[in-house]
Every structure is written in structure tokens, then in C-alpha cells.
Coordinates of C-alpha atoms (C1' of nucleotides) in Angstrom, one line a residue:
Chain A
M1 CA 0.0 0.0 0.0
P2 CA 1.9 3.1 -1.2
Y3 CA 1.6 6.3 0.8
D4 CA 0.3 8.3 -2.0
P5 CA -0.7 11.6 -0.3
S6 CA -3.8 11.7 -2.5
A7 CA -4.8 8.2 -1.6
F8 CA -6.1 8.8 1.9
P9 CA -9.1 10.8 2.9
P10 CA -8.7 13.5 5.5
F11 CA -10.4 13.0 8.9
A12 CA -11.1 15.3 11.8
V13 CA -10.0 13.8 15.1
T14 CA -11.6 14.7 18.4
V15 CA -11.4 13.5 21.9
D16 CA -14.6 13.0 23.9
L17 CA -14.5 12.5 27.6
V18 CA -16.5 10.3 29.9
V19 CA -15.9 11.9 33.2
L20 CA -17.3 10.0 36.1
T21 CA -17.7 10.8 39.8
V22 CA -19.8 9.6 42.7
R23 CA -22.2 12.1 44.1
R24 CA -24.8 11.3 46.7
H25 CA -24.4 7.6 46.4
S26 CA -24.9 7.6 42.7
L27 CA -22.6 7.3 39.7
C28 CA -22.6 10.6 37.7
A29 CA -21.2 11.7 34.4
L30 CA -20.4 15.2 33.2
A31 CA -22.6 16.4 30.4
V32 CA -22.5 19.6 28.5
R33 CA -25.3 21.2 26.6
R34 CA -24.7 21.8 22.9
G35 CA -25.1 25.4 21.8
E36 CA -25.3 24.8 18.1
P37 CA -26.5 22.3 15.5
P38 CA -26.5 19.5 15.1
F39 CA -28.2 18.3 18.2
Q40 CA -28.5 21.9 19.4
G41 CA -29.8 22.1 23.0
R42 CA -29.1 18.4 23.6
W43 CA -26.7 17.1 26.2
A44 CA -23.4 15.6 25.0
L45 CA -20.1 14.5 26.4
P46 CA -17.4 17.2 26.7
G47 CA -14.7 17.0 24.0
G48 CA -13.0 18.9 21.2
F49 CA -10.6 18.7 18.4
V50 CA -7.1 17.3 18.7
R51 CA -4.6 20.0 17.9
A52 CA -2.0 19.6 15.3
D53 CA 0.9 19.3 17.7
E54 CA -0.5 17.4 20.7
D55 CA -0.8 13.8 21.5
L56 CA -4.2 12.2 22.1
S57 CA -3.6 11.9 25.9
Q58 CA -2.5 15.5 26.0
A59 CA -5.6 16.6 24.2
A60 CA -7.8 14.6 26.6
A61 CA -6.0 16.2 29.6
R62 CA -6.4 19.6 28.1
E63 CA -10.1 19.2 27.5
L64 CA -10.5 17.8 31.0
A65 CA -8.8 20.8 32.5
E66 CA -10.9 23.1 30.4
E67 CA -14.2 21.6 31.4
T68 CA -13.5 20.8 35.1
G69 CA -10.3 22.4 36.2
L70 CA -9.0 19.0 37.1
R71 CA -5.4 18.2 36.6
V72 CA -4.5 14.6 35.7
H73 CA -3.0 12.6 38.4
D74 CA 0.7 12.3 37.7
P75 CA 1.9 8.8 38.3
A76 CA 5.4 10.1 38.9
A77 CA 4.3 12.3 41.8
P78 CA 1.6 10.5 43.7
A79 CA 2.2 12.7 46.7
Q80 CA 0.3 15.7 45.5
D81 CA -2.9 14.0 44.8
N82 CA -6.4 15.2 44.0
G83 CA -5.7 14.7 40.3
A84 CA -8.0 12.7 38.2
H85 CA -7.4 9.3 36.6
L86 CA -7.4 9.4 32.8
E87 CA -7.2 6.6 30.4
Q88 CA -8.1 6.0 26.8
L89 CA -11.4 4.2 26.4
A90 CA -12.0 3.4 22.7
T91 CA -12.3 5.1 19.3
Y92 CA -15.5 5.7 17.4
G93 CA -15.4 6.3 13.7
D94 CA -18.7 5.4 12.1
P95 CA -18.9 7.4 8.8
E96 CA -22.3 8.6 9.8
R97 CA -21.6 9.5 13.4
D98 CA -21.3 13.2 12.7
P99 CA -23.6 14.5 9.9
R100 CA -21.3 17.3 8.9
M101 CA -18.1 15.5 8.1
R102 CA -16.0 12.5 8.8
V103 CA -15.0 12.6 12.5
V104 CA -13.1 10.0 14.4
S105 CA -13.4 10.4 18.1
V106 CA -10.9 9.0 20.6
A107 CA -12.9 8.6 23.8
H108 CA -11.2 8.8 27.1
L109 CA -12.4 7.8 30.6
A110 CA -11.7 10.1 33.5
L111 CA -12.5 9.3 37.1
A112 CA -12.6 12.1 39.7
P113 CA -13.5 12.6 43.3
D114 CA -16.7 14.5 44.1
L115 CA -16.2 18.1 42.9
P116 CA -17.6 21.4 44.0
A117 CA -19.3 22.2 40.7
P118 CA -18.9 21.8 37.0
R119 CA -17.8 24.7 34.9
A120 CA -18.0 24.7 31.1
G121 CA -16.0 27.7 30.1
G122 CA -17.5 29.5 33.1
D123 CA -21.0 28.8 32.1
A124 CA -22.5 26.6 34.7
S125 CA -25.9 26.2 33.2
N126 CA -24.4 24.4 30.2
A127 CA -22.7 21.7 32.2
R128 CA -24.0 19.3 34.8
W129 CA -23.3 16.1 36.7
A130 CA -26.1 13.7 35.8
P131 CA -26.7 10.2 37.1
V132 CA -25.6 7.8 34.4
E133 CA -28.9 6.0 34.4
E134 CA -30.6 9.3 33.6
L135 CA -28.3 9.9 30.7
L136 CA -28.6 6.4 29.4
E137 CA -32.3 5.7 29.9
E138 CA -34.0 4.5 26.8
G139 CA -37.5 5.8 27.4
L140 CA -38.7 9.3 28.0
G141 CA -37.2 11.5 30.7
R142 CA -39.2 12.4 33.8
D143 CA -40.7 15.7 34.5
G144 CA -38.7 18.8 33.6
E145 CA -36.0 18.3 31.0
Q146 CA -35.2 15.2 29.1
A147 CA -31.5 14.3 29.4
A148 CA -31.4 11.3 27.2
P149 CA -30.6 10.5 24.5
L150 CA -27.3 12.1 24.3
A151 CA -26.1 13.8 21.0
F152 CA -24.2 11.8 18.4
D153 CA -23.2 8.3 19.5
H154 CA -22.4 9.7 23.0
G155 CA -24.9 7.4 24.6
R156 CA -22.9 4.4 23.4
I157 CA -19.6 6.0 24.4
L158 CA -20.9 6.7 27.9
A159 CA -22.2 3.2 28.2
D160 CA -18.8 1.8 27.2
G161 CA -17.1 4.1 29.7
V162 CA -19.4 3.1 32.6
E163 CA -18.9 -0.6 31.8
R164 CA -15.2 -0.1 31.8
A165 CA -15.3 1.6 35.2
R166 CA -17.6 -1.1 36.6
S167 CA -15.4 -3.9 35.5
K168 CA -12.1 -2.2 36.2
I169 CA -12.7 -1.5 39.9
E170 CA -13.1 -5.3 40.3
Y171 CA -9.4 -6.1 39.7
S172 CA -7.7 -2.8 40.3
S173 CA -7.4 -0.1 42.9
L174 CA -9.1 2.3 40.6
A175 CA -12.0 2.9 42.9
T176 CA -9.7 5.1 45.0
A177 CA -9.7 7.6 42.1
F178 CA -13.3 8.4 43.1
C179 CA -12.2 9.2 46.7
P180 CA -10.4 12.2 48.2
P181 CA -6.8 11.8 49.0
E182 CA -7.7 10.5 52.5
F183 CA -10.7 8.3 52.9
T184 CA -12.2 5.7 55.1
V185 CA -13.1 2.1 54.3
G186 CA -16.7 3.0 54.5
E187 CA -16.3 5.8 51.9
L188 CA -14.5 3.4 49.6
R189 CA -17.3 0.9 50.1
R190 CA -19.9 3.4 49.2
V191 CA -18.0 4.1 46.0
Y192 CA -18.2 0.4 45.0
E193 CA -21.9 0.4 46.0
A194 CA -22.7 3.4 43.8
V195 CA -20.7 2.2 40.8
W196 CA -22.2 -1.3 40.9
S197 CA -25.6 -0.3 42.3
V198 CA -25.4 -3.0 44.9
A199 CA -25.2 -3.3 48.7
L200 CA -22.0 -4.8 50.0
D201 CA -21.5 -6.4 53.5
P202 CA -19.5 -3.8 55.5
R203 CA -17.7 -6.5 57.4
N204 CA -16.6 -8.6 54.5
F205 CA -15.6 -5.5 52.5
H206 CA -13.5 -4.3 55.4
R207 CA -11.8 -7.6 55.7
K208 CA -11.1 -7.7 52.0
V209 CA -9.6 -4.3 51.5
T210 CA -7.6 -4.2 54.6
G211 CA -6.3 -7.7 54.0
T212 CA -5.1 -6.9 50.5
P213 CA -1.4 -5.9 50.8
G214 CA -0.5 -2.6 49.2
F215 CA -4.1 -1.5 48.5
L216 CA -4.6 0.8 51.5
V217 CA -2.1 2.5 53.8
P218 CA -3.3 3.9 57.1
T219 CA -2.5 7.6 57.6
G220 CA -2.9 7.3 61.4
G221 CA -5.8 9.8 61.4
T222 CA -9.4 9.2 62.1
T223 CA -12.6 10.9 61.1
T224 CA -16.2 10.9 62.1
R225 CA -17.5 12.8 59.0
Q226 CA -19.8 10.0 58.2
G227 CA -21.2 9.8 61.7
G228 CA -20.9 6.9 64.0
R229 CA -17.8 5.5 65.4
P230 CA -14.6 7.2 64.2
A231 CA -13.1 5.5 61.2
Q232 CA -9.4 5.1 60.3
L233 CA -8.2 7.2 57.4
F234 CA -6.3 5.6 54.5
R235 CA -4.5 6.6 51.4
A236 CA -4.3 4.6 48.3
G237 CA -1.3 2.2 48.4
G238 CA 1.0 1.6 45.6
A239 CA -0.7 -1.5 44.4
T240 CA -2.7 -1.0 41.2
L241 CA -3.8 -4.6 40.6
L242 CA -6.1 -6.4 43.1
N243 CA -5.3 -10.1 43.3
P244 CA -7.6 -11.8 44.0
P245 CA -10.1 -9.3 42.6
M246 CA -13.1 -7.8 44.4
L247 CA -16.0 -9.9 43.5
R248 CA -19.0 -8.1 42.1
P249 CA -22.2 -9.7 43.4
E250 CA -24.6 -11.2 41.0
V251 CA -27.0 -8.7 39.5
Chain B
M1 CA -16.0 25.0 21.0
P2 CA -17.4 26.2 17.7
Y3 CA -17.0 23.8 14.7
D4 CA -15.2 26.2 12.5
P5 CA -14.2 24.1 9.5
S6 CA -10.9 25.9 9.5
A7 CA -10.3 25.2 13.2
F8 CA -9.2 21.6 13.0
P9 CA -6.2 20.1 11.4
P10 CA -6.6 17.2 9.0
F11 CA -5.4 13.8 10.0
A12 CA -4.7 10.6 8.2
V13 CA -6.4 7.6 9.9
T14 CA -5.1 4.1 9.6
V15 CA -5.8 0.7 11.1
D16 CA -2.9 -1.4 12.2
L17 CA -3.4 -5.1 13.1
V18 CA -1.9 -7.2 15.8
V19 CA -2.6 -10.7 14.4
L20 CA -1.7 -13.4 16.9
T21 CA -1.7 -17.1 16.5
V22 CA -0.1 -20.1 18.3
R23 CA 2.4 -22.1 16.3
R24 CA 4.7 -24.8 17.6
H25 CA 4.0 -23.9 21.3
S26 CA 4.8 -20.3 20.9
L27 CA 2.8 -17.1 20.5
C28 CA 3.4 -15.6 17.1
A29 CA 2.4 -12.3 15.4
L30 CA 2.1 -11.5 11.8
A31 CA 4.8 -9.1 10.5
V32 CA 5.2 -7.6 7.1
R33 CA 8.3 -6.1 5.6
R34 CA 8.2 -2.5 4.6
G35 CA 9.0 -1.9 1.0
E36 CA 9.6 1.8 1.1
P37 CA 10.8 4.6 3.4
P38 CA 10.5 5.3 6.1
F39 CA 11.8 2.2 7.9
Q40 CA 12.3 0.5 4.5
G41 CA 13.2 -3.1 4.9
R42 CA 12.1 -3.2 8.5
W43 CA 9.3 -5.3 9.8
A44 CA 6.0 -3.7 10.8
L45 CA 2.5 -4.6 11.6
P46 CA 0.1 -5.0 8.7
G47 CA -2.3 -2.1 8.2
G48 CA -3.5 0.6 5.9
F49 CA -5.7 3.7 5.5
V50 CA -9.3 3.8 6.5
R51 CA -11.4 4.6 3.5
A52 CA -13.8 7.5 3.3
D53 CA -16.9 5.4 3.6
E54 CA -16.0 2.6 5.9
D55 CA -16.2 2.1 9.7
L56 CA -13.0 1.4 11.7
S57 CA -14.0 -2.2 12.3
Q58 CA -14.8 -2.6 8.6
A59 CA -11.4 -1.3 7.7
A60 CA -9.7 -3.7 10.1
A61 CA -11.6 -6.6 8.8
R62 CA -10.7 -5.6 5.2
E63 CA -7.1 -5.4 6.0
L64 CA -7.1 -8.7 7.9
A65 CA -8.7 -10.4 4.9
E66 CA -6.2 -8.8 2.5
E67 CA -3.2 -9.9 4.6
T68 CA -4.3 -13.3 5.7
G69 CA -7.4 -14.3 3.8
L70 CA -9.1 -14.7 7.2
R71 CA -12.7 -13.7 7.5
V72 CA -13.9 -12.3 10.8
H73 CA -15.9 -14.6 12.9
D74 CA -19.5 -13.5 12.7
P75 CA -21.1 -13.6 16.2
A76 CA -24.5 -14.0 14.5
A77 CA -23.5 -17.2 12.8
P78 CA -21.2 -19.2 15.1
A79 CA -21.9 -22.4 13.2
Q80 CA -19.6 -21.6 10.3
D81 CA -16.5 -21.1 12.3
N82 CA -12.8 -20.8 11.4
G83 CA -13.2 -17.1 11.4
A84 CA -10.9 -14.9 13.4
H85 CA -11.7 -12.9 16.5
L86 CA -11.3 -9.2 15.9
E87 CA -11.5 -6.4 18.4
Q88 CA -10.4 -2.8 18.7
L89 CA -7.2 -2.5 20.8
A90 CA -6.2 1.2 21.2
T91 CA -5.4 4.3 19.3
Y92 CA -2.0 5.8 18.8
G93 CA -1.6 9.4 17.8
D94 CA 1.7 10.8 18.9
P95 CA 2.5 13.7 16.5
E96 CA 5.9 12.2 15.8
R97 CA 4.9 8.6 15.3
D98 CA 5.1 9.0 11.5
P99 CA 7.8 11.3 10.2
R100 CA 5.8 12.2 7.1
M101 CA 2.6 13.4 8.4
R102 CA 0.1 13.4 11.2
V103 CA -1.3 9.8 11.3
V104 CA -3.6 8.5 13.9
S105 CA -3.7 4.7 14.0
V106 CA -6.5 2.7 15.4
A107 CA -4.9 -0.6 16.3
H108 CA -7.0 -3.8 16.3
L109 CA -6.2 -7.2 17.8
A110 CA -7.0 -10.3 15.8
L111 CA -6.7 -13.9 17.1
A112 CA -6.6 -16.7 14.7
P113 CA -6.0 -20.5 14.7
D114 CA -2.7 -21.7 13.2
L115 CA -2.8 -21.0 9.5
P116 CA -1.1 -22.6 6.5
A117 CA 1.0 -19.6 5.6
P118 CA 0.9 -15.9 5.5
R119 CA 0.4 -14.0 2.3
A120 CA 1.0 -10.3 1.9
G121 CA -0.5 -9.5 -1.4
G122 CA 0.7 -12.8 -2.6
D123 CA 4.3 -12.1 -1.7
A124 CA 5.3 -14.6 0.9
S125 CA 8.8 -13.4 1.5
N126 CA 7.4 -10.1 2.8
A127 CA 5.2 -11.5 5.5
R128 CA 5.9 -13.9 8.3
W129 CA 4.8 -15.3 11.6
A130 CA 7.3 -14.4 14.2
P131 CA 7.4 -15.3 17.9
V132 CA 6.4 -12.2 19.8
E133 CA 9.5 -12.3 22.0
E134 CA 11.6 -12.1 18.9
L135 CA 9.7 -9.1 17.6
L136 CA 9.8 -7.4 21.0
E137 CA 13.3 -8.1 22.1
E138 CA 15.2 -5.0 23.2
G139 CA 18.7 -6.1 22.4
L140 CA 20.1 -7.2 19.1
G141 CA 18.7 -10.0 17.1
R142 CA 20.5 -13.3 16.9
D143 CA 22.2 -14.6 13.8
G144 CA 20.6 -14.0 10.5
E145 CA 18.1 -11.2 10.3
Q146 CA 17.2 -8.8 13.0
A147 CA 13.5 -8.6 13.5
A148 CA 13.3 -6.0 16.2
P149 CA 12.7 -3.2 16.6
L150 CA 9.5 -2.9 14.6
A151 CA 8.9 0.2 12.5
F152 CA 7.2 3.3 13.9
D153 CA 5.7 2.6 17.3
H154 CA 4.6 -0.9 16.3
G155 CA 6.7 -2.5 19.1
R156 CA 4.6 -0.7 21.6
I157 CA 1.4 -1.6 19.8
L158 CA 2.4 -5.2 19.6
A159 CA 3.2 -5.2 23.3
D160 CA -0.1 -3.8 24.1
G161 CA -1.9 -6.3 22.0
V162 CA 0.0 -9.2 23.5
E163 CA -0.8 -8.0 27.0
R164 CA -4.5 -7.6 26.1
A165 CA -4.5 -11.2 24.8
R166 CA -2.7 -12.5 27.9
S167 CA -5.1 -10.9 30.3
K168 CA -8.2 -11.5 28.3
I169 CA -7.9 -15.3 28.1
E170 CA -8.0 -15.2 31.9
Y171 CA -11.6 -14.2 32.2
S172 CA -13.1 -15.0 28.8
S173 CA -13.3 -17.9 26.4
L174 CA -11.1 -16.1 24.0
A175 CA -8.4 -18.8 24.0
T176 CA -10.7 -20.9 21.8
A177 CA -10.1 -18.3 19.0
F178 CA -6.6 -19.8 18.7
C179 CA -8.0 -23.3 18.2
P180 CA -9.5 -24.9 15.2
P181 CA -13.3 -25.4 15.3
E182 CA -12.9 -28.7 17.1
F183 CA -10.2 -29.2 19.6
T184 CA -9.2 -31.2 22.6
V185 CA -8.7 -30.0 26.2
G186 CA -5.0 -30.6 25.8
E187 CA -4.8 -28.4 22.7
L188 CA -6.6 -25.7 24.5
R189 CA -4.2 -26.1 27.4
R190 CA -1.3 -25.7 25.1
V191 CA -2.7 -22.5 23.9
Y192 CA -2.8 -21.1 27.4
E193 CA 0.7 -22.4 28.0
A194 CA 2.0 -20.7 24.9
V195 CA 0.3 -17.4 25.5
W196 CA 1.3 -17.2 29.1
S197 CA 4.7 -19.0 28.8
V198 CA 3.9 -21.2 31.7
A199 CA 3.2 -24.9 32.4
L200 CA -0.2 -25.8 33.6
D201 CA -1.2 -28.9 35.5
P202 CA -3.2 -31.0 32.9
R203 CA -5.5 -32.5 35.6
N204 CA -6.4 -29.2 37.2
F205 CA -6.8 -27.6 33.8
H206 CA -9.1 -30.3 32.7
R207 CA -11.2 -30.1 35.8
K208 CA -11.5 -26.3 35.4
V209 CA -12.5 -26.1 31.7
T210 CA -14.8 -29.0 31.7
G211 CA -16.4 -27.9 35.0
T212 CA -17.2 -24.4 33.7
P213 CA -20.7 -24.4 32.3
G214 CA -21.0 -23.2 28.7
F215 CA -17.3 -23.0 28.1
L216 CA -16.9 -26.3 26.1
V217 CA -19.5 -28.5 24.4
P218 CA -18.4 -32.1 23.5
T219 CA -18.9 -33.0 19.9
G220 CA -18.9 -36.7 20.6
G221 CA -15.8 -37.3 18.5
T222 CA -12.3 -38.2 19.6
T223 CA -8.9 -37.8 18.2
T224 CA -5.4 -39.1 18.7
R225 CA -3.7 -36.4 16.6
Q226 CA -1.6 -35.4 19.7
G227 CA -0.6 -39.0 20.4
G228 CA -1.4 -40.9 23.5
R229 CA -4.8 -41.8 24.7
P230 CA -7.6 -40.5 22.4
A231 CA -9.1 -37.3 23.6
Q232 CA -12.6 -35.9 23.4
L233 CA -13.2 -33.2 20.9
F234 CA -15.0 -30.1 21.9
R235 CA -16.4 -26.9 20.4
A236 CA -16.5 -23.5 22.0
G237 CA -19.7 -23.1 24.0
G238 CA -21.8 -20.1 24.0
A239 CA -20.3 -18.6 27.2
T240 CA -17.9 -15.7 26.6
L241 CA -17.1 -14.8 30.2
L242 CA -15.4 -17.2 32.5
N243 CA -16.5 -16.9 36.1
P244 CA -14.5 -17.6 38.1
P245 CA -11.6 -16.8 35.8
M246 CA -8.8 -19.0 34.9
L247 CA -5.9 -18.1 37.2
R248 CA -2.6 -17.2 35.6
P249 CA 0.2 -18.7 37.7
E250 CA 2.7 -16.3 39.3
V251 CA 5.5 -15.6 36.8
Chain C
dG1 C1' -28.7 7.0 79.8
dT2 C1' -30.9 5.2 75.6
dG3 C1' -31.1 4.7 70.9
dT4 C1' -28.9 5.2 66.4
dT5 C1' -25.2 5.0 63.4
dT6 C1' -21.0 3.4 61.7
dA7 C1' -16.7 0.8 62.3
dT8 C1' -14.3 -3.3 63.4
dC9 C1' -13.3 -8.1 65.0
dG10 C1' -14.6 -13.1 65.0
dT11 C1' -16.7 -17.4 63.7
dC12 C1' -18.3 -20.9 60.6
dA13 C1' -19.4 -23.4 56.4
dG14 C1' -18.9 -24.0 51.4
dG15 C1' -16.4 -23.5 47.1
dC16 C1' -12.5 -23.5 44.5
dA17 C1' -7.5 -24.1 43.4
dG18 C1' -2.9 -26.3 43.8
dA19 C1' -0.5 -30.5 44.6
dC20 C1' -0.4 -34.9 43.3
dG21 C1' -1.8 -40.2 43.1
dA22 C1' -4.0 -43.5 40.1
dC23 C1' -5.8 -45.4 36.1
dT24 C1' -6.9 -45.7 30.9
dA25 C1' -6.0 -45.9 26.1
dT26 C1' -3.4 -45.2 22.3
dG27 C1' 1.2 -45.6 19.3
dA28 C1' 6.2 -46.7 19.2
dT29 C1' 9.9 -49.9 20.1
dC30 C1' 12.2 -54.1 21.0
Chain D
dG1 C1' 3.2 -59.4 21.6
dA2 C1' 5.3 -57.3 25.9
dT3 C1' 7.0 -53.1 27.2
dC4 C1' 7.5 -48.2 27.2
dA5 C1' 6.3 -43.5 26.4
dT6 C1' 2.7 -40.3 25.8
dA7 C1' -1.7 -38.1 26.8
dG8 C1' -6.0 -38.0 28.8
dT9 C1' -9.3 -38.5 32.7
dC10 C1' -11.0 -39.2 37.4
dG11 C1' -10.2 -38.6 42.5
dT12 C1' -8.4 -37.0 46.9
dC13 C1' -6.7 -33.8 50.2
dT14 C1' -5.5 -29.4 52.1
dG15 C1' -5.5 -24.6 52.4
dC16 C1' -7.4 -20.1 51.1
dC17 C1' -11.0 -17.1 50.2
dT18 C1' -15.8 -15.7 50.4
dG19 C1' -20.5 -15.1 52.0
dA20 C1' -23.5 -15.0 56.0
dC21 C1' -23.9 -13.2 60.2
dG22 C1' -23.1 -12.5 65.5
dA23 C1' -20.8 -9.4 68.7
dT24 C1' -18.4 -5.4 70.3
dA25 C1' -16.8 -0.5 70.1
dA26 C1' -17.1 4.5 69.8
dA27 C1' -19.1 8.4 68.4
dC28 C1' -23.7 11.6 68.2
dA29 C1' -28.8 13.0 69.1
dC30 C1' -32.2 13.2 72.3

DNA sequence: GTGTTTATCGTCAGGCAGACGACTATGATC
DNA sequence: GATCATAGTCGTCTGCCTGACGATAAACAC
């Protein structure tokens, strides 16, 4: 296959972001309202064009910072935390996915702790955290505004991102990316419960996470911010893979 | 972010293929020799441009057929088998990855049973199955020709594909994609052993795979093609997820 | 104090995996 | 044809992990 410069069609390349967080016991995604056609007024995932001189991950990190102010957690400097986890999710390139032109979108998945408020270029009314079920629901929305379906193929992208997050917290320590730098076992458990939409036994969960070497390191402090007996505070340990994995209950 | 048509740079989009198979107890990948600069004469992964009217998966399937003659296994018609498994792997878009222009490559992973011989546009000397360690080795090649390093960032892509395959056969029935339509438990075990580069206990392996519902369905036939006592023949069952997973031994 | 909430420790039974013995059925070799 | 080598298949045993769940501890609200 010769590299004839006239032999390949030009594409636009974008990054779209599935930004997930846990708010009030429910898994939420960041959605922005489209201000222009197509799909004007509808909700979509944040994203934008990849610039001529930046890598895909750089573009994703830039878009994430523009939409949320989050910096990406630097694996080299885990001390200063509160950054988000960012990874590539998948690429979507159906010829019909954008009615205007041929656009290939490299979707990324970002996980962040609960944030004060979204900001989309300073315009708060055009960005929101919405429960993922609400953004993904097939049928009609409830009263007020209808969130679903998302613009373009963003519903599919969001579903893929949610599924990635749900499965990845099984065998990795990724759930800590939803937590503040210091957190309790109970807070971590509520993350799993929100992401999986299940109830977990607090005693077995405690045994599992504290018994997995390298998963959690105690900071020595305690907190009562959840009420009840004071709980130990932990930071995420160095381990990234959980072996054996956390088992997701049936259904 | 307005969609100003002059605001985005044009990209070339390609698909690159990590095609894996198991030959003579070792995990091999398909490599093609580059006939022109850059990296002329070096080995690379097969791939090509995405056409203006085709989806990414279509482009990958087309390239796979062109390079190997393999058709992609149709999930809707599992009866006629001998197709390959094909899935998207990841997308690589470093601005410097191709010295000629800005190319974003959507890599795909294909798994195939052992094949008669490669064909790259009919020219056999420009395509070969090479053990992945050979293609990935850091140092110098042995006598004869040096395979590594691959052209562009294909070494990284291949490493990612191999890692995906290694981890995915843990929790899915994907290892059967390396087998012919009918296979024995021992043949399936040798696939795991080749992909993981480990030795597995034949008795425990047999208990595991035959005890997992939906993984294997006996065809009733037997074979002695491996020597020794005749072994039952199986086909891949409908189950795609293995629960609990096959455990990969420590190193 | 009493009740409520959350955290944490313990106990027990069942399931599964690793280690490994035993037996079976074929082809190869003497 | 007896013997050997090779693979396949069935069992047993032990230890670890999980799910279910009782019990205790330490805070706050009244």
C-alpha cells in the first residue's frame, strides 16, 4: 500500500470525555449542553478537536482541565494527589456519526472525586453532573428536562465508559480515584456500591480491602465525618492490581 | 468550542493489526516487511488507511482479509467457524509517530488459529509469523536477520496487543479463538501455556475447563492427533465470560 | 442513659484451586 | 506381543477465600 498523499481521505480527530464521579451515592457523568446544531440544545459529552501538535492523551487532559479544572494525576508524583485518573477508552469512527463531516473520536475515561461544581467555560448552566442511568435511559425523561438520549453516539460511548469503570474496579485499585486523598473504608465501600448499584457487606468488605497488601495504607488519622464510630483514614497504596479481585455480586 | 471548519487540522487515519496465533507452542504475530521509506526493509504490523466510507472495524476486517485471507468470525452465525476474532485495541496518535505526516492509527487485535502460511498481497517473503519475543526483544537480534525493533511505534502496539490477549484469556473464552473449530482439552491447554509461557497442570486444567458451564461442548468425536490416549473433541460453547476466571500462575 | 449509626473483629461453612496419586487408552519400540 | 512412552481423565486432600452473620466499640442525638 503506497503512501500516495492523495490516496487517503482527511479526517477530523476529536477527543470525547466520559468523566465519572460519585455524588450522593450515585454514579454521575459530566454532560454539556450543545449550543449549536447539530443536536442543538441536547446534552453531550465534553470534548473537542485534537490540535496539530498534541498527543491524544494531551488533548484529553487539556479538555478535562478546560471543562472541570481537574489536573490529571501524575503517576510520577503521587504525593500531590487530587488529580483525576485518565485513560483511553475506545475510538469511534462510524462514517455517519457526525452528519457534517468524517470525524473520528478517541474517547477517554476520567474518574474524579466529588467536585464542587462543574464549569464549562465558566457557564455553569451548560454543564452538569447527571446520574448515568438518567443519561442512558431508553425511554422518555421524567418531568422537567429530558436528558437522554445524548447527542451523536455519545450514549454508546458513555455506556462503554461506565462498563469499563464497573469492571475495572473489580481487579484494580481504581475505585480510590473516586475518593479524596484520604478516605475511610466505608467511603470506599460506598463508591463500590454506587458504581455497581449493589449493597456490600461492610464486614466482609473491610476484611477484603484491609487484607489486600498494598491496597490501603493507614495515615494514622481518624474521622467521624460519616457519623458513628470514628473510622481510620487511609491513602491509596502503591498496588494497582487487586489479586484476588473484588467480586461483584450477581445482579 | 465552535465547529469552525478551518479550526481543526486534517489527520490521516489508519488501522494497524496485531494478528496473533499459536504455532509450535509459541505465540506468534504477523509481521510484514516494509518496501519503502521510512523504515524501509524493517518489519512492521500490517495495516492501511481507513477509507472514506467505511467504519473502523470494517477497515480492520478488510485489512485482515487482505493480509491473511481470514474472514472475521460472525457472532451471529457461530456455526460456520474458522473465522478470526477481531476487536479494537487502542489508538495511537503521537504527533511524531510517522515522520511524514500526522497519522492516527486505530490498532486492532486479531486472534486466529494456526494458519497454513501468510500471504501479503501474494508475496510470501514479505510476510511472516514471528514469535512475539523475537519481535519485541530489546537487544540485538540473533544470527541472520534482525526482526526487532519494529517500524514506527509498532513495538509498543504489539506489546499492548499481547498484553491484552494474555489478560483476556483469563476471564473469557477467547483462547478458543486460537483453536480450530474442534479441539481437545489438551490443545486448549497448550494455547494457554504458549500465550502465558507457563506450564499448567493437565489435571487441574481439565477439571477447570470441563467444569465451567457453557465453556466447552463435546462434539462426541475423539482424536489421537496429539498421540497418546484418544481425547474428546469439543467446540467452544456459548459462554464468553469465565466466572470464576482461569488463574494465571505467578510468573 | 438510651437509641442510632458506623466501624471493626470473629466465627463458621462452602467452594475453588494447587499438589499430586491412580488409572486408561493409544502408538512406538524391542 | 510385551514393554514403554505419551496423553487424557478421574479422585483425593488441604488450604485459602468468600458469603453469611453474631458481637463489640465508639461516636452523636435526644
